[in-house]
Amino acid sequence: MRPLIVFLACCLAAVSAAARNTTGRSFSSEFFFGAATASYQIEGAWDVDGKGWSIWDYLARTDPDHVADSSNGDIAANSYYMYRRDIEMLKELGVTHYRFSISWPRILPYGRANYVNQRGVNHYNEFIDELIANGITPFATMYHWDLPQNLQELGGWLNEEIVDWFGDYARILYQNFGDRVKHWLTINEPYVHCNLAYGYSMHAPRIHSPGIGYYECGRHILLANARAYHIYDNEFRSVQGGKLGIVISSEYVFPASDSEEDIEATRDYFEFHLGQYMNPIFSETGNYPQVMIDRVAAASLSQGYNSSRLRGFSEEQIEYIKGTADFLGLNHYSTRIIYRNSSVIGMFEIPSHEDDTYAASFQNEFWPASQAPWIREYGPGLYHLLVHIKDTYNNPLVYITENGVSTTAGLNDYNRVSYYRSYLNAVLDAIAEGCDVQGYFAWSLMDNFEWALGYTQRFGLYEVDFGDPERTRTPRKSALVYKEIVRSRTIDYDYDPDPYASNAYASSAWLLSIVFAIVNVLIQL
Ligand code: NOJ
């Protein structure tokens, strides 16, 4: 019965999505397009110019086989040295905004603010200046998972002192770059970071504690984000006049059937994922969703703990965290279908965030698959998620800070083309519905180090040749399609550029320019 219901639901959604066709609709001139990356995933130069070790540098040296292809980010796409080419790519795409991240251990090699690495500061100064000189607006992420190893040795995100450490780091960023960076993203994807790094031991620092460490990490991230926000408010905002947001990831979820249980499980799933981070910051009451507070407290007591594994916030902390984002940075990739029945009992490790949520999920196998086992294309999910955010959190200003899909290597990435069209169509739908979405960053500008999956996943609009010491970047079909969407501000489903032809043209244009230069020199002789 369930597969049938899901299949029918998807057909209906597909029909309604088709009905919400983009013909004649366009993105307004205020809406901006950009592309996104993160420091450890692209920079390389892991030990140059005074940079300290991050938790990923440590993992690469102590546990290299944990990564799928035993690779690491030592060189990655070499963007530390090739950032001028990256900026050229942004210009080729015609986008006006770039989301990148600053490596904490490049600025503070030992994590703490007592020693600032001036060469790291110089690097980002040059980079930011170059962006601005090329008309690209910087959106800078302060923390995209590359924690200084020294801080991890003191517990990392499990130690509440990180709230001070992060605040001090943020202040140094505002002091050095805040005259030019007017959009700050504090911390990337608390749910994914805490779940994979401090819950299931899949990412550095590989801590296994899905029912305790996971919650502690999330709690400290909320407090650290608030600290960075208040520092900006009290010391910098009046002079620098920028905006700060946090980057929260969320799938869209819907119930597998119209049973009371599945509907309730879906509500809970939202609260235990999106709500865990949205409610404290974006709701009027603040604090964690009540269902989380109650459920984890009851489960903890029944499991023999003498207090809730979800450590609470004081009244003062609730107020301190509430409202600490000027906008939401939303990362979205896919949709899941939720159910709850007796089979869910005992399905997950005890204790764990998943067991506390008490809901299981799957994806519809009719949705186009990708290289990543967790991403299937279902564009309408983004529309529904944005409407859910609008209705639940009083229509916050949203920038989509990541959206994309992975493919295998190769320039004819039809799946990515289809994915971007479908998800951008959903953004147009959401805007038409009154959602305050003002910008969109494609993930990613180029292929990069996909954490524990190494280079086996390609997320780039530009293909990077990792076998080539030059790390040559070549635009894929999706880059050309995205460029056309950015130019025309509409989605043309018939546009089918040939990336091989356009690259052949580019190289012949390059050859021609050399011939012209030689002829020019000869003429002058
Ligand atoms: C979200 C993360 O922020 C990014 O680092 C990662 O590469 C993408 N998802 C794709 O998995």
Coordinates of C-alpha atoms and ligand atoms in Angstrom, one line a residue:
M1 CA 0.0 0.0 0.0
R2 CA 2.7 2.4 1.1
P3 CA 4.7 2.4 -2.2
L4 CA 1.4 2.9 -4.1
I5 CA 0.5 6.0 -2.0
V6 CA 4.0 7.4 -2.4
F7 CA 4.0 6.8 -6.1
L8 CA 0.6 8.5 -6.5
A9 CA 1.8 11.4 -4.3
C10 CA 4.8 11.8 -6.5
C11 CA 2.8 11.7 -9.7
L12 CA 0.6 14.4 -8.3
A13 CA 3.5 16.5 -7.2
A14 CA 5.1 16.1 -10.6
V15 CA 1.9 17.1 -12.3
S16 CA 1.6 20.2 -10.1
A17 CA 5.3 21.0 -10.6
A18 CA 4.8 20.8 -14.3
A19 CA 1.8 23.1 -13.9
R20 CA 4.0 25.5 -12.2
N21 CA 6.1 25.8 -15.3
T22 CA 8.4 28.7 -15.5
T23 CA 7.4 29.9 -19.0
G24 CA 7.2 33.7 -18.9
R25 CA 8.5 33.9 -15.3
S26 CA 11.8 35.3 -14.4
F27 CA 14.0 36.1 -11.4
S28 CA 13.8 39.8 -10.5
S29 CA 16.8 42.0 -11.0
E30 CA 17.2 42.2 -7.2
F31 CA 17.6 38.4 -6.9
F32 CA 21.3 37.4 -7.1
F33 CA 23.1 34.3 -8.3
G34 CA 26.3 32.9 -6.9
A35 CA 28.4 29.8 -6.4
A36 CA 29.8 28.3 -3.2
T37 CA 32.9 26.5 -1.9
A38 CA 34.7 25.8 1.4
S39 CA 38.3 26.2 2.4
Y40 CA 39.4 22.7 3.2
Q41 CA 37.6 21.3 0.2
I42 CA 39.4 23.5 -2.4
E43 CA 42.3 25.4 -1.0
G44 CA 45.1 22.9 -0.5
A45 CA 48.3 24.5 0.7
W46 CA 47.6 22.7 3.9
D47 CA 50.9 23.6 5.7
V48 CA 52.1 26.8 4.0
D49 CA 52.5 30.4 5.2
G50 CA 52.2 29.6 8.9
K51 CA 48.9 27.7 8.8
G52 CA 48.2 25.4 11.7
W53 CA 46.7 21.9 11.5
S54 CA 43.0 21.5 11.2
I55 CA 41.1 18.4 12.4
W56 CA 41.1 17.2 8.7
D57 CA 44.8 17.6 8.4
Y58 CA 45.1 15.5 11.5
L59 CA 42.8 12.9 10.1
A60 CA 44.6 12.8 6.8
R61 CA 47.9 12.0 8.7
T62 CA 46.6 9.6 11.3
D63 CA 43.7 7.8 9.6
P64 CA 44.1 8.3 5.8
D65 CA 42.2 5.1 4.8
H66 CA 39.1 6.4 6.4
V67 CA 38.5 8.5 3.3
A68 CA 37.0 6.6 0.4
D69 CA 39.9 7.0 -2.0
S70 CA 42.5 7.5 0.7
S71 CA 42.7 11.0 -0.5
N72 CA 42.9 14.3 1.5
G73 CA 42.8 18.1 1.0
D74 CA 46.5 18.7 1.0
I75 CA 46.3 20.1 -2.5
A76 CA 42.6 19.7 -3.3
A77 CA 41.8 22.1 -6.2
N78 CA 44.8 24.2 -5.2
S79 CA 42.7 27.3 -4.9
Y80 CA 45.1 28.9 -2.3
Y81 CA 47.3 29.5 -5.3
M82 CA 44.7 29.5 -8.1
Y83 CA 42.1 31.9 -6.7
R84 CA 42.5 34.2 -9.6
R85 CA 41.3 31.5 -12.0
D86 CA 38.4 30.8 -9.6
I87 CA 37.4 34.5 -9.8
E88 CA 37.6 34.3 -13.5
M89 CA 35.3 31.3 -13.5
L90 CA 32.7 33.3 -11.4
K91 CA 32.9 36.0 -14.0
E92 CA 32.5 33.5 -16.9
L93 CA 29.4 32.3 -15.2
G94 CA 28.2 35.9 -14.9
V95 CA 27.4 35.4 -11.2
T96 CA 27.8 38.4 -8.8
H97 CA 28.3 36.6 -5.5
Y98 CA 30.8 34.1 -4.1
R99 CA 30.4 32.1 -0.9
F100 CA 33.7 30.8 0.3
S101 CA 35.0 30.0 3.8
I102 CA 37.9 31.2 5.8
S103 CA 40.2 28.6 7.3
W104 CA 40.3 29.1 11.1
P105 CA 43.8 27.5 11.4
R106 CA 45.2 29.8 8.7
I107 CA 44.2 32.8 10.7
L108 CA 44.8 31.4 14.2
P109 CA 47.2 28.4 13.8
Y110 CA 46.7 27.3 17.4
G111 CA 43.0 28.2 17.5
R112 CA 43.2 30.9 20.1
A113 CA 43.4 34.6 19.5
N114 CA 46.8 35.1 21.3
Y115 CA 48.6 34.5 18.0
V116 CA 47.4 35.8 14.7
N117 CA 49.1 34.5 11.6
Q118 CA 49.6 37.6 9.5
R119 CA 50.4 35.7 6.3
G120 CA 47.0 34.0 6.5
V121 CA 45.3 37.3 7.0
N122 CA 47.3 38.7 4.0
H123 CA 46.1 35.8 1.8
Y124 CA 42.4 36.5 2.5
N125 CA 42.9 40.2 2.2
E126 CA 44.4 39.8 -1.3
F127 CA 41.6 37.4 -2.2
I128 CA 38.8 39.6 -1.0
D129 CA 40.3 42.6 -2.7
E130 CA 40.5 40.7 -5.9
L131 CA 36.8 39.6 -5.6
I132 CA 35.7 43.1 -5.1
A133 CA 37.9 44.5 -7.9
N134 CA 36.1 42.0 -10.1
G135 CA 32.6 43.0 -9.0
I136 CA 31.9 39.9 -6.9
T137 CA 30.3 40.3 -3.5
P138 CA 31.9 38.1 -0.8
F139 CA 29.7 35.9 1.5
A140 CA 32.3 34.6 3.9
T141 CA 31.7 31.5 6.0
M142 CA 33.7 31.7 9.3
Y143 CA 33.6 28.0 10.0
H144 CA 33.1 25.2 7.5
W145 CA 34.3 22.2 9.5
D146 CA 38.1 22.8 9.6
L147 CA 38.6 23.3 13.3
P148 CA 42.1 23.9 14.5
Q149 CA 43.4 20.6 15.9
N150 CA 44.7 22.3 19.0
L151 CA 41.1 23.2 20.0
Q152 CA 40.0 19.6 19.3
E153 CA 42.6 18.4 21.7
L154 CA 40.6 20.4 24.3
G155 CA 37.4 18.8 23.3
G156 CA 36.5 20.9 20.2
W157 CA 32.7 21.5 19.9
L158 CA 32.1 19.3 23.0
N159 CA 33.8 21.9 25.3
E160 CA 31.6 24.9 26.1
E161 CA 34.6 27.1 26.1
I162 CA 34.5 27.0 22.3
V163 CA 31.9 29.7 22.6
D164 CA 34.7 32.1 23.8
W165 CA 37.2 30.7 21.2
F166 CA 34.8 31.2 18.4
G167 CA 33.8 34.7 19.6
D168 CA 37.5 35.7 19.7
Y169 CA 38.0 34.3 16.2
A170 CA 35.0 36.1 14.8
R171 CA 36.2 39.4 16.3
I172 CA 39.5 39.0 14.5
L173 CA 37.7 38.3 11.2
Y174 CA 35.5 41.5 11.6
Q175 CA 38.6 43.5 12.5
N176 CA 40.6 42.4 9.5
F177 CA 37.9 41.9 6.8
G178 CA 34.7 43.5 8.0
D179 CA 35.5 46.7 6.1
R180 CA 34.8 44.8 2.9
V181 CA 32.9 41.6 3.9
K182 CA 29.3 42.7 4.5
H183 CA 27.7 39.2 4.7
W184 CA 29.0 36.8 7.2
L185 CA 27.9 33.1 7.6
T186 CA 28.9 32.0 11.1
I187 CA 28.8 28.2 11.1
N188 CA 28.1 25.7 8.3
E189 CA 25.4 23.0 8.8
P190 CA 25.4 22.3 12.5
Y191 CA 23.2 19.3 12.1
V192 CA 25.5 17.6 9.6
H193 CA 28.7 18.6 11.3
C194 CA 27.6 17.4 14.7
N195 CA 26.0 14.3 13.4
L196 CA 28.9 13.1 11.3
A197 CA 31.8 14.4 13.4
Y198 CA 30.6 14.0 17.0
G199 CA 27.7 11.5 16.4
Y200 CA 28.7 8.8 14.0
S201 CA 32.4 9.2 13.7
M202 CA 32.4 9.6 9.9
H203 CA 34.0 13.1 9.7
A204 CA 37.0 14.5 11.7
P205 CA 37.4 14.4 14.6
R206 CA 35.6 11.0 14.4
I207 CA 33.9 11.0 17.8
H208 CA 31.2 8.3 18.2
S209 CA 28.5 9.7 20.5
P210 CA 25.2 10.0 18.6
G211 CA 23.0 10.5 21.7
I212 CA 25.1 12.8 23.8
G213 CA 28.0 14.3 21.8
Y214 CA 25.7 15.2 19.0
Y215 CA 23.5 17.3 21.3
E216 CA 26.4 18.9 23.1
C217 CA 28.0 20.0 19.8
G218 CA 24.7 21.5 18.6
R219 CA 24.2 23.3 21.8
H220 CA 27.6 24.9 21.7
I221 CA 27.2 25.9 18.0
L222 CA 24.0 27.7 18.9
L223 CA 25.8 29.6 21.7
A224 CA 28.8 30.3 19.5
N225 CA 26.7 31.7 16.7
A226 CA 25.0 33.9 19.3
R227 CA 28.4 35.1 20.7
A228 CA 29.6 36.0 17.2
Y229 CA 26.4 37.8 16.5
H230 CA 26.5 39.9 19.7
I231 CA 30.1 40.8 19.2
Y232 CA 29.2 42.1 15.8
D233 CA 26.2 44.0 17.2
N234 CA 28.1 45.5 20.1
E235 CA 31.4 46.3 18.5
F236 CA 31.2 46.4 14.7
R237 CA 27.7 46.8 13.2
S238 CA 27.4 50.5 13.6
V239 CA 30.6 51.1 11.7
Q240 CA 30.7 48.2 9.3
G241 CA 26.9 47.8 8.6
G242 CA 27.0 44.2 7.5
K243 CA 24.7 41.2 8.1
L244 CA 25.2 37.9 9.8
G245 CA 23.5 34.6 9.3
I246 CA 23.9 30.9 10.1
V247 CA 23.9 28.1 7.5
I248 CA 21.3 25.5 8.3
S249 CA 20.7 22.4 6.2
S250 CA 17.4 20.8 5.7
E251 CA 15.8 18.2 3.5
Y252 CA 12.1 18.5 2.8
V253 CA 10.2 15.6 4.4
F254 CA 6.6 14.4 3.8
P255 CA 4.7 11.5 5.3
A256 CA 4.6 8.1 3.6
S257 CA 0.8 7.9 4.2
D258 CA -2.0 9.9 5.7
S259 CA -1.9 7.8 8.9
E260 CA -1.8 9.8 12.1
E261 CA 1.5 8.1 13.0
D262 CA 3.3 9.0 9.7
I263 CA 2.0 12.6 9.9
E264 CA 3.2 13.0 13.5
A265 CA 6.5 11.4 12.7
T266 CA 7.1 13.9 9.9
R267 CA 6.3 16.8 12.2
D268 CA 8.8 15.3 14.7
Y269 CA 11.4 14.8 12.1
F270 CA 11.2 18.4 11.1
E271 CA 11.5 19.5 14.8
F272 CA 14.4 17.3 15.5
H273 CA 16.4 18.4 12.5
L274 CA 15.4 21.9 11.1
G275 CA 13.7 22.9 14.4
Q276 CA 16.6 22.1 16.6
Y277 CA 18.5 24.9 15.1
M278 CA 15.8 27.2 13.7
N279 CA 13.6 27.3 16.8
P280 CA 16.2 28.8 19.2
I281 CA 17.2 31.5 16.7
F282 CA 14.2 32.2 14.5
S283 CA 11.0 31.5 16.6
E284 CA 9.3 34.0 18.9
T285 CA 9.7 31.8 21.9
G286 CA 13.3 30.7 21.3
N287 CA 14.7 27.5 22.8
Y288 CA 14.5 24.0 21.4
P289 CA 11.2 22.7 20.1
Q290 CA 9.1 21.4 23.1
V291 CA 8.8 18.0 21.6
M292 CA 12.6 17.6 21.6
I293 CA 12.9 18.8 25.2
D294 CA 10.2 16.4 26.4
R295 CA 11.1 13.3 24.3
V296 CA 14.9 13.4 25.0
A297 CA 14.3 14.0 28.7
A298 CA 11.9 11.1 29.0
A299 CA 14.1 8.8 26.9
S300 CA 17.2 9.7 29.0
L301 CA 15.5 9.0 32.3
S302 CA 14.1 5.7 31.1
Q303 CA 17.6 4.8 29.9
G304 CA 19.1 5.4 33.4
Y305 CA 20.6 8.8 32.9
N306 CA 19.9 11.2 35.8
S307 CA 19.3 14.2 33.5
S308 CA 18.4 14.8 29.9
R309 CA 21.0 14.1 27.3
L310 CA 19.8 17.3 25.6
R311 CA 21.3 19.8 28.0
G312 CA 18.9 22.7 28.3
F313 CA 19.4 26.4 28.0
S314 CA 18.9 28.8 30.9
E315 CA 16.3 31.6 30.5
E316 CA 19.2 34.0 30.0
Q317 CA 20.7 31.7 27.3
I318 CA 17.4 31.4 25.5
E319 CA 17.2 35.2 25.2
Y320 CA 20.9 35.4 24.3
I321 CA 20.4 33.0 21.3
K322 CA 17.0 34.3 20.1
G323 CA 17.1 36.5 17.0
T324 CA 20.9 36.0 16.4
A325 CA 20.7 35.9 12.6
D326 CA 19.8 38.6 10.2
F327 CA 19.0 36.0 7.6
L328 CA 18.9 32.3 7.1
G329 CA 21.5 30.6 5.0
L330 CA 19.7 27.5 3.7
N331 CA 21.5 24.4 2.3
H332 CA 19.1 22.0 0.6
Y333 CA 19.8 18.9 -1.5
S334 CA 17.0 16.4 -1.4
T335 CA 13.7 15.1 0.0
R336 CA 12.8 12.1 2.2
I337 CA 9.6 10.3 3.0
I338 CA 8.9 9.6 6.6
Y339 CA 7.1 6.8 8.5
R340 CA 6.7 5.5 12.0
N341 CA 5.6 2.0 12.9
S342 CA 6.7 -0.8 15.3
S343 CA 9.7 -1.5 13.0
V344 CA 11.2 1.8 13.9
I345 CA 11.7 0.6 17.5
G346 CA 15.2 -0.6 17.9
M347 CA 16.1 0.4 14.3
F348 CA 18.7 2.9 15.6
E349 CA 21.5 2.9 18.1
I350 CA 20.5 3.7 21.7
P351 CA 20.9 6.4 22.7
S352 CA 21.0 8.4 19.5
H353 CA 19.3 11.5 18.0
E354 CA 17.7 9.1 15.5
D355 CA 16.2 6.9 18.2
D356 CA 15.0 10.0 20.0
T357 CA 13.3 11.3 16.8
Y358 CA 11.6 7.9 16.5
A359 CA 11.0 8.2 12.7
A360 CA 12.5 6.4 9.7
S361 CA 12.8 7.6 6.2
F362 CA 13.4 6.5 2.6
Q363 CA 13.4 8.1 -0.9
N364 CA 11.3 7.5 -3.9
E365 CA 13.1 5.3 -6.4
F366 CA 11.4 7.1 -9.3
W367 CA 13.2 10.3 -8.4
P368 CA 16.4 10.6 -10.5
A369 CA 19.4 9.2 -8.6
S370 CA 22.8 10.8 -8.4
Q371 CA 26.3 9.7 -7.5
A372 CA 25.6 10.6 -3.8
P373 CA 23.4 7.9 -2.3
W374 CA 21.5 10.5 -0.3
I375 CA 20.6 12.8 -3.2
R376 CA 17.7 12.1 -5.5
E377 CA 16.3 15.0 -7.6
Y378 CA 12.9 16.2 -6.4
G379 CA 12.7 19.9 -7.1
P380 CA 9.3 20.5 -5.6
G381 CA 10.8 19.6 -2.3
L382 CA 12.7 22.9 -2.2
Y383 CA 9.5 24.8 -2.9
H384 CA 7.6 23.0 -0.1
L385 CA 10.6 23.5 2.3
L386 CA 10.7 27.2 1.7
V387 CA 7.0 27.5 2.2
H388 CA 7.3 25.5 5.5
I389 CA 10.1 27.9 6.6
K390 CA 8.0 30.9 5.7
D391 CA 4.9 29.6 7.6
T392 CA 6.8 28.3 10.6
Y393 CA 9.4 31.0 11.3
N394 CA 7.6 34.2 10.2
N395 CA 9.0 34.4 6.7
P396 CA 12.7 35.1 7.4
L397 CA 15.0 36.5 4.7
V398 CA 16.6 33.4 3.1
Y399 CA 19.6 33.0 0.9
I400 CA 20.1 29.6 -0.5
T401 CA 23.7 29.0 0.4
E402 CA 24.1 25.5 -1.1
N403 CA 22.1 23.5 -3.6
G404 CA 23.5 20.9 -6.1
V405 CA 24.1 17.3 -7.0
S406 CA 27.0 15.0 -7.6
T407 CA 27.8 13.2 -10.9
T408 CA 30.7 11.2 -12.2
A409 CA 33.5 13.0 -14.0
G410 CA 32.8 14.3 -17.5
L411 CA 31.5 17.4 -19.1
N412 CA 28.1 16.3 -20.2
D413 CA 26.4 16.4 -16.8
Y414 CA 22.8 16.1 -17.9
N415 CA 21.7 15.1 -14.4
R416 CA 23.1 18.3 -12.9
V417 CA 21.4 20.4 -15.7
S418 CA 18.1 18.8 -14.9
Y419 CA 18.6 19.2 -11.2
Y420 CA 19.4 22.9 -11.3
R421 CA 16.5 23.6 -13.6
S422 CA 14.1 21.8 -11.4
Y423 CA 15.3 23.4 -8.1
L424 CA 15.5 26.9 -9.6
N425 CA 12.0 26.4 -10.9
A426 CA 11.0 25.6 -7.3
V427 CA 12.7 28.8 -6.1
L428 CA 10.6 30.8 -8.5
D429 CA 7.5 29.0 -7.2
A430 CA 8.4 29.8 -3.6
I431 CA 9.0 33.5 -4.4
A432 CA 5.6 33.6 -6.2
E433 CA 4.2 32.2 -2.9
G434 CA 5.6 35.1 -0.9
C435 CA 8.8 33.4 0.5
D436 CA 11.5 36.0 1.0
V437 CA 14.3 34.3 -0.9
Q438 CA 16.8 36.8 -2.3
G439 CA 19.8 34.9 -3.5
Y440 CA 21.1 31.5 -4.6
F441 CA 24.5 29.8 -4.5
A442 CA 25.1 26.7 -6.5
W443 CA 27.2 24.0 -4.8
S444 CA 29.7 24.0 -6.1
L445 CA 31.8 26.3 -8.3
M446 CA 34.1 23.4 -9.0
D447 CA 34.8 19.7 -8.1
N448 CA 36.4 19.4 -4.6
F449 CA 37.3 17.2 -1.7
E450 CA 34.0 15.7 -0.6
W451 CA 35.0 14.9 3.0
A452 CA 35.0 11.2 3.8
L453 CA 34.0 10.4 0.2
G454 CA 37.2 12.1 -1.1
Y455 CA 37.2 12.9 -4.8
T456 CA 34.7 10.1 -5.7
Q457 CA 31.9 12.7 -5.8
R458 CA 31.9 15.5 -8.3
F459 CA 29.7 18.5 -7.3
G460 CA 31.3 21.1 -9.6
L461 CA 29.9 23.3 -12.3
Y462 CA 33.5 23.2 -13.4
E463 CA 35.3 19.9 -13.7
V464 CA 38.7 19.9 -12.0
D465 CA 41.4 17.6 -13.4
F466 CA 42.9 16.2 -10.1
G467 CA 45.5 14.2 -12.0
D468 CA 46.9 17.4 -13.5
P469 CA 49.3 19.4 -11.3
E470 CA 47.7 22.5 -12.8
R471 CA 44.3 21.4 -11.5
T472 CA 42.8 22.6 -14.8
R473 CA 39.2 23.7 -14.5
T474 CA 36.8 23.2 -17.4
P475 CA 33.2 24.3 -17.6
R476 CA 30.6 21.5 -17.8
K477 CA 27.3 21.7 -19.6
S478 CA 25.7 22.7 -16.4
A479 CA 28.0 25.7 -16.1
L480 CA 26.9 26.9 -19.5
V481 CA 23.2 26.3 -18.6
Y482 CA 23.6 28.1 -15.3
K483 CA 25.3 31.0 -17.1
E484 CA 22.4 31.3 -19.4
I485 CA 19.9 31.3 -16.5
V486 CA 21.9 33.9 -14.8
R487 CA 22.1 36.0 -18.0
S488 CA 18.5 35.7 -19.0
R489 CA 17.1 35.3 -15.5
T490 CA 14.7 32.7 -16.9
I491 CA 15.0 28.9 -17.2
D492 CA 15.1 27.8 -20.8
Y493 CA 14.4 24.0 -20.9
D494 CA 15.5 23.8 -24.6
Y495 CA 18.9 25.3 -24.3
D496 CA 21.5 22.5 -24.8
P497 CA 25.0 23.9 -25.1
D498 CA 27.8 21.5 -26.0
P499 CA 30.6 21.9 -23.4
Y500 CA 33.2 20.2 -25.7
A501 CA 32.4 22.6 -28.5
S502 CA 32.6 25.6 -26.3
N503 CA 35.9 24.5 -24.8
A504 CA 37.3 23.7 -28.2
Y505 CA 36.3 27.2 -29.2
A506 CA 37.9 28.6 -26.1
S507 CA 41.2 26.8 -26.8
S508 CA 41.1 27.8 -30.5
A509 CA 40.4 31.4 -29.4
W510 CA 43.4 31.1 -27.2
L511 CA 45.5 29.8 -30.1
L512 CA 44.2 32.6 -32.4
S513 CA 45.2 35.2 -29.8
I514 CA 48.7 33.8 -29.8
V515 CA 48.9 33.9 -33.6
F516 CA 47.6 37.5 -33.5
A517 CA 50.2 38.4 -30.9
I518 CA 53.0 36.9 -33.0
V519 CA 51.8 38.7 -36.2
N520 CA 51.6 41.9 -34.2
V521 CA 55.2 41.5 -33.1
L522 CA 56.3 40.7 -36.7
I523 CA 54.5 43.8 -38.0
Q524 CA 56.3 46.0 -35.5
L525 CA 59.7 44.5 -36.6
Ligands
NOJ1 C1 27.1 20.4 2.5 C2 28.5 20.8 2.9 O1 28.4 22.1 3.4 C3 29.5 20.7 1.9 O2 30.8 20.9 2.5 C4 29.4 19.4 1.1 O3 30.4 19.3 0.1 C5 28.0 19.4 0.4 N1 27.0 19.4 1.4 C6 27.8 18.2 -0.5 O4 27.8 17.0 0.3

